[in-house]
Backbone atoms as SQL, in Angstrom:
CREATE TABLE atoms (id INTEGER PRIMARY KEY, chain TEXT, resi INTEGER, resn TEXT, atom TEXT, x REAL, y REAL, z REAL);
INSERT INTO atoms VALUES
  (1, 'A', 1, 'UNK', 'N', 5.701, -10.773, 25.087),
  (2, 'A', 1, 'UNK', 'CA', 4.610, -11.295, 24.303),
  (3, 'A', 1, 'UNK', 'C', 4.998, -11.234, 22.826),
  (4, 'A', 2, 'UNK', 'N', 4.707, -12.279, 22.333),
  (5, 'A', 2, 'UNK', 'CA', 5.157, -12.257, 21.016),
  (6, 'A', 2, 'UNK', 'C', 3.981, -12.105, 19.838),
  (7, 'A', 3, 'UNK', 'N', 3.886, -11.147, 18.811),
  (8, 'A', 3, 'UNK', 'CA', 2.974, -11.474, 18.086),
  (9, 'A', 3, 'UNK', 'C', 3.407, -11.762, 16.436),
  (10, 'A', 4, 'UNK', 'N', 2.452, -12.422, 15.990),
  (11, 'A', 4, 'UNK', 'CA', 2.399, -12.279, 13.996),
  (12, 'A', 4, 'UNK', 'C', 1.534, -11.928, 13.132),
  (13, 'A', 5, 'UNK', 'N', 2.768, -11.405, 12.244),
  (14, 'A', 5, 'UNK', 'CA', 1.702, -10.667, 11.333),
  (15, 'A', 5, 'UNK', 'C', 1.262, -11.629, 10.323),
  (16, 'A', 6, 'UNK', 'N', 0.277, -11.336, 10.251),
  (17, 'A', 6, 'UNK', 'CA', -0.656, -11.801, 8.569),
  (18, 'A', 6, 'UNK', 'C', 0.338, -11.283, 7.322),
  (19, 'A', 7, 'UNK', 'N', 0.073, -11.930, 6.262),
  (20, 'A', 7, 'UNK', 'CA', 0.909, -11.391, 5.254),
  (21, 'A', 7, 'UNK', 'C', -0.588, -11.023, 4.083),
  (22, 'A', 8, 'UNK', 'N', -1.785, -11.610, 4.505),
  (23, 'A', 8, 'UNK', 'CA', -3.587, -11.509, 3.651),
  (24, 'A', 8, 'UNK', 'C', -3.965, -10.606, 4.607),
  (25, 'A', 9, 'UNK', 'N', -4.429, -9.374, 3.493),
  (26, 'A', 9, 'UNK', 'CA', -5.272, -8.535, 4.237),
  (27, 'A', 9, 'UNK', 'C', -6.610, -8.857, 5.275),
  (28, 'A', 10, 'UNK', 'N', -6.785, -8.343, 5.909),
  (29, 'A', 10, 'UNK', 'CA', -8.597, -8.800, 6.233),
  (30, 'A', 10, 'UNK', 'C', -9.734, -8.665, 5.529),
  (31, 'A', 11, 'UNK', 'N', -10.846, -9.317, 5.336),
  (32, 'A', 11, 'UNK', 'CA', -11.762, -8.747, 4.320),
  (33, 'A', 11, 'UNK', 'C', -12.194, -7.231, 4.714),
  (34, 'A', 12, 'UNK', 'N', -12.133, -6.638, 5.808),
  (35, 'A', 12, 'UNK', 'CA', -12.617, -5.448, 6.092),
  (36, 'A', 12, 'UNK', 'C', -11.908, -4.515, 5.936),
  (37, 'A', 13, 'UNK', 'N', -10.098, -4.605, 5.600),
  (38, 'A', 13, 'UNK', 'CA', -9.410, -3.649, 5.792),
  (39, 'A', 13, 'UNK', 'C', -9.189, -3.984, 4.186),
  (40, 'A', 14, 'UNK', 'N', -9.765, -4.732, 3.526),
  (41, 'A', 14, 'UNK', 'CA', -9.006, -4.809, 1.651),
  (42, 'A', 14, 'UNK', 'C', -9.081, -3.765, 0.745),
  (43, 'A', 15, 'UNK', 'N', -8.043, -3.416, 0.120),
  (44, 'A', 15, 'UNK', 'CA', -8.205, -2.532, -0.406),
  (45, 'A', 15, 'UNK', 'C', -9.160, -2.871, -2.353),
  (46, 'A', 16, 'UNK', 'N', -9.263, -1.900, -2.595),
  (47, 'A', 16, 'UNK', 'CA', -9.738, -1.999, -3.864),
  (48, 'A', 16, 'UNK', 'C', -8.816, -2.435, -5.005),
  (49, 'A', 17, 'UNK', 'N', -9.308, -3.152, -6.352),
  (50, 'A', 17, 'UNK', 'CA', -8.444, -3.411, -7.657),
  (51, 'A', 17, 'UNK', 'C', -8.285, -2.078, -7.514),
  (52, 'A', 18, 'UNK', 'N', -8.637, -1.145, -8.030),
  (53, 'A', 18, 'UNK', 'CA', -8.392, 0.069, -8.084),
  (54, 'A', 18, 'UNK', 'C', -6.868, 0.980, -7.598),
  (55, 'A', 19, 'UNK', 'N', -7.435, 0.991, -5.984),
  (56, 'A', 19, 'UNK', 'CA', -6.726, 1.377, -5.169),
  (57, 'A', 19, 'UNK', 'C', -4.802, 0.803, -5.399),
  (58, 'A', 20, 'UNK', 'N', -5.319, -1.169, -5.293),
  (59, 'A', 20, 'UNK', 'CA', -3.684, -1.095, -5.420),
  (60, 'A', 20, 'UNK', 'C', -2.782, -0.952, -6.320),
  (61, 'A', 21, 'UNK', 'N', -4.450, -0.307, -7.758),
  (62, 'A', 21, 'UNK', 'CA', -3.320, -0.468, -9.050),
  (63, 'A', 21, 'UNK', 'C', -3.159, 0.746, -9.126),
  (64, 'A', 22, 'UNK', 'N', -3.664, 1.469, -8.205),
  (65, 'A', 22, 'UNK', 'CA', -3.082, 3.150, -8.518),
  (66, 'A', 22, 'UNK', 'C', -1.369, 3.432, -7.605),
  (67, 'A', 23, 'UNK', 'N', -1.196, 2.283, -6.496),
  (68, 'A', 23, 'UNK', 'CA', -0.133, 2.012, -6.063),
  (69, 'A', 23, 'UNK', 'C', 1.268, 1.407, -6.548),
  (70, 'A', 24, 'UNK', 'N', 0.644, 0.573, -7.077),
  (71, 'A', 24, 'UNK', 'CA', 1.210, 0.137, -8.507),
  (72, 'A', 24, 'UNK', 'C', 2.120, 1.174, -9.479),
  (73, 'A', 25, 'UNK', 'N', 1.044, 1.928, -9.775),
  (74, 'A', 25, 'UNK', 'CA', 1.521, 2.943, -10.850),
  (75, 'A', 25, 'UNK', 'C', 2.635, 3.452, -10.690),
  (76, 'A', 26, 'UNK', 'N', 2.165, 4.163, -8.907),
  (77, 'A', 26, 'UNK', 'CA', 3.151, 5.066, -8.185),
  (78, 'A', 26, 'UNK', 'C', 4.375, 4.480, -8.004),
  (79, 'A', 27, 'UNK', 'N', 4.140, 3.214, -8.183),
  (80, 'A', 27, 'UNK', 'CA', 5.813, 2.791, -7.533),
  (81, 'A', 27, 'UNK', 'C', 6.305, 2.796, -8.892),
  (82, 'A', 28, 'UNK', 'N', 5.806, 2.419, -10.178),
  (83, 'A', 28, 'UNK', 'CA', 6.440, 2.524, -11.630),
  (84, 'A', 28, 'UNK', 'C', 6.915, 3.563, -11.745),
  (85, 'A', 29, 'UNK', 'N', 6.498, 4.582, -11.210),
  (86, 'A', 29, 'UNK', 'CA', 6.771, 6.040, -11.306),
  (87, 'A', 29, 'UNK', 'C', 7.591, 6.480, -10.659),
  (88, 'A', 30, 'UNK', 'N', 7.603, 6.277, -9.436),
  (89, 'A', 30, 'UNK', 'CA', 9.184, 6.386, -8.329),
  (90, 'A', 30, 'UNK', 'C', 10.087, 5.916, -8.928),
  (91, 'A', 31, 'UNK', 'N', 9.952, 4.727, -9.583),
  (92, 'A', 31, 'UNK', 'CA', 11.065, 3.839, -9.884),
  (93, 'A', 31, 'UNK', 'C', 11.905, 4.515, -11.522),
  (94, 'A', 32, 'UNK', 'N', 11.119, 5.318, -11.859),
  (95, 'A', 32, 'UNK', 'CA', 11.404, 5.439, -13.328),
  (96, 'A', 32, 'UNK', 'C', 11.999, 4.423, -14.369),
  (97, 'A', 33, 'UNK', 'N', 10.863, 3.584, -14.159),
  (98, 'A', 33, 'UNK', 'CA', 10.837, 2.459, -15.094),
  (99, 'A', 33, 'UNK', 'C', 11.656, 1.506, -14.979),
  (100, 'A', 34, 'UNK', 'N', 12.510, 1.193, -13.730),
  (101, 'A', 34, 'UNK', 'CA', 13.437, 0.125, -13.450),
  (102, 'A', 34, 'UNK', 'C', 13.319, -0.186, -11.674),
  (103, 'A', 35, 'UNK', 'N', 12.685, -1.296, -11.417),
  (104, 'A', 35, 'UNK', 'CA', 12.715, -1.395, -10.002),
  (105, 'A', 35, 'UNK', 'C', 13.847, -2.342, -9.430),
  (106, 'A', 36, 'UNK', 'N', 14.281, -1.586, -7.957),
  (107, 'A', 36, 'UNK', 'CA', 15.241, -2.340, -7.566),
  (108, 'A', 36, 'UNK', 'C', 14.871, -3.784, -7.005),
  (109, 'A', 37, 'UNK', 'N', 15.269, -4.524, -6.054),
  (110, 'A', 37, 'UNK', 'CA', 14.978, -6.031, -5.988),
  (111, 'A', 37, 'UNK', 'C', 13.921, -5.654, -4.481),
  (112, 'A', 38, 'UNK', 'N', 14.457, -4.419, -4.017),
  (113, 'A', 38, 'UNK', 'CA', 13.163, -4.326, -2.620),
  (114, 'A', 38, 'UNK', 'C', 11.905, -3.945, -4.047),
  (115, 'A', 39, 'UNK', 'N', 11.866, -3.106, -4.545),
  (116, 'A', 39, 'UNK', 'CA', 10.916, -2.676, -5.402),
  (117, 'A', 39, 'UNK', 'C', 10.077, -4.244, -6.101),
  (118, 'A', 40, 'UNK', 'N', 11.115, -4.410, -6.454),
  (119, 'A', 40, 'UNK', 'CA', 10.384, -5.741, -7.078),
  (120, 'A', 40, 'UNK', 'C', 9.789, -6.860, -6.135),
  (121, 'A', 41, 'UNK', 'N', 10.337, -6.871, -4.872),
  (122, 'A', 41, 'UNK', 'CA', 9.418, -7.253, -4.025),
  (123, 'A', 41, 'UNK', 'C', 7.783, -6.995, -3.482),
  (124, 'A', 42, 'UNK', 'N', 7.938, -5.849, -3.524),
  (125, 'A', 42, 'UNK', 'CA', 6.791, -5.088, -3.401),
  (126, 'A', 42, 'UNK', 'C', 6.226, -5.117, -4.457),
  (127, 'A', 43, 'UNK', 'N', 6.349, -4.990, -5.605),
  (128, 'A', 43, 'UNK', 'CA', 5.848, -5.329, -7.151),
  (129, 'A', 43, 'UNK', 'C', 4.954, -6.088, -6.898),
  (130, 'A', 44, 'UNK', 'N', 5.698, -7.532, -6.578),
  (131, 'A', 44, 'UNK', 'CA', 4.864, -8.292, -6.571),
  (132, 'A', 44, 'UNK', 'C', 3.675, -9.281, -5.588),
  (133, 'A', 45, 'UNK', 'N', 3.907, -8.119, -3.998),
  (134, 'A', 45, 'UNK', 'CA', 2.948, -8.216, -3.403),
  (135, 'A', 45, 'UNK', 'C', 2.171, -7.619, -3.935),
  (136, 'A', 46, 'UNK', 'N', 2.316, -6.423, -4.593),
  (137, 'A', 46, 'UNK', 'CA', 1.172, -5.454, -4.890),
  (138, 'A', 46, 'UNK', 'C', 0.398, -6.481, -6.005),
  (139, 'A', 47, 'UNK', 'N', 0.698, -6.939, -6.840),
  (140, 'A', 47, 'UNK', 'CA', 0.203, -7.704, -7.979),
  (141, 'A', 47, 'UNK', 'C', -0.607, -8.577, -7.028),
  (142, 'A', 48, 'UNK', 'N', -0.159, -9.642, -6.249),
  (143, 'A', 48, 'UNK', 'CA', -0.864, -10.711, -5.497),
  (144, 'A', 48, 'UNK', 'C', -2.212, -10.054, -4.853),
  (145, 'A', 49, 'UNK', 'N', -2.231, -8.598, -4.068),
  (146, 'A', 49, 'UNK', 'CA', -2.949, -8.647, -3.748),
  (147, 'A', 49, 'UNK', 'C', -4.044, -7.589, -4.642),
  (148, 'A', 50, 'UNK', 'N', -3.790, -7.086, -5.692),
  (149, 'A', 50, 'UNK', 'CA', -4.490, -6.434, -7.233),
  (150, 'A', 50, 'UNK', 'C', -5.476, -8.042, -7.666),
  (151, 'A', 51, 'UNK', 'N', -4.773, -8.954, -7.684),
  (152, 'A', 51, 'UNK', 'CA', -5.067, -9.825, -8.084),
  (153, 'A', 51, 'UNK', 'C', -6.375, -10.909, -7.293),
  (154, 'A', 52, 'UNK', 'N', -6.139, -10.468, -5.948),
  (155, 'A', 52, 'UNK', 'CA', -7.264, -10.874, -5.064),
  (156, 'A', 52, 'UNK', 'C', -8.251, -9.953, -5.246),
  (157, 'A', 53, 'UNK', 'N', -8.071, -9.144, -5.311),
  (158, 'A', 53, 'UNK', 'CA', -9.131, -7.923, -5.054),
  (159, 'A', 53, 'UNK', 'C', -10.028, -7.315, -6.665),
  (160, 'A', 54, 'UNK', 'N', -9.568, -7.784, -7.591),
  (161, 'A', 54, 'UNK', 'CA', -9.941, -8.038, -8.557),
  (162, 'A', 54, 'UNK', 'C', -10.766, -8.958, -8.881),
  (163, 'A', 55, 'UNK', 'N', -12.345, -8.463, -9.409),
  (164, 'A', 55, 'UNK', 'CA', -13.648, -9.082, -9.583),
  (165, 'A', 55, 'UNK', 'C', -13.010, -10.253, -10.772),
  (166, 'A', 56, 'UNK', 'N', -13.436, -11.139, -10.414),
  (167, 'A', 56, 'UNK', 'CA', -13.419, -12.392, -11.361),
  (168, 'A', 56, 'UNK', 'C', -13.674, -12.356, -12.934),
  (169, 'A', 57, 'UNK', 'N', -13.006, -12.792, -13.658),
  (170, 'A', 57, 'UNK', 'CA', -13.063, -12.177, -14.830),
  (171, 'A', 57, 'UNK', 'C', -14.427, -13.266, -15.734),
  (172, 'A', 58, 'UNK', 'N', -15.322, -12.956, -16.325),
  (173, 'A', 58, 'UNK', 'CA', -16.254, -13.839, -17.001),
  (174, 'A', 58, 'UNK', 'C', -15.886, -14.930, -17.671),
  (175, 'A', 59, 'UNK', 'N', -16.385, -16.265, -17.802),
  (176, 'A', 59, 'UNK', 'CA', -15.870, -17.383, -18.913),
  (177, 'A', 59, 'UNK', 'C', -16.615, -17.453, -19.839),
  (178, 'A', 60, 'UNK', 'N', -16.372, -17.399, -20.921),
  (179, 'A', 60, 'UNK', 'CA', -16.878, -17.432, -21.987),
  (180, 'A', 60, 'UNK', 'C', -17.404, -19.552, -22.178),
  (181, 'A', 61, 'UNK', 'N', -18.807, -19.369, -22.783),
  (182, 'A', 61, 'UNK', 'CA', -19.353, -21.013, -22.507),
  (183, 'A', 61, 'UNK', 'C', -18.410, -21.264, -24.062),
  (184, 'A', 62, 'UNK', 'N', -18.678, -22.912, -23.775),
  (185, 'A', 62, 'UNK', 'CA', -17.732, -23.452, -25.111),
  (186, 'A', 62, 'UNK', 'C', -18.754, -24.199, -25.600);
């Protein structure tokens, strides 16, 4: 049987802006300020999904 994975969380399992920017941090911090190319992979899932999970930012009217 073959299965696949999702690469989008579920809405029930999402984590918080919060949460993945405290993950975030941690990996800046493992990394001591230089990430390798797996790191930077992960970088920038973590960003994609900081970025979903992050309340919409206000527009200012013109």
């Amino acid at each position: 049987m073959l299965h696949t994975m999702s690469t989008t969380p579920d809405a029930d399992t999402r984590r918080s802006a919060a949460e993945v920017n405290e993950e975030i941090r941690a990996l800046w911090f493992r990394a001591g300020g230089t990430l390798s190319m797996e790191e930077r992979r992960e970088y920038q899932r973590l960003v994609l999904e900081w970025a979903q999970a992050a309340p919409p930012s206000p527009t200012r009217a013109a």
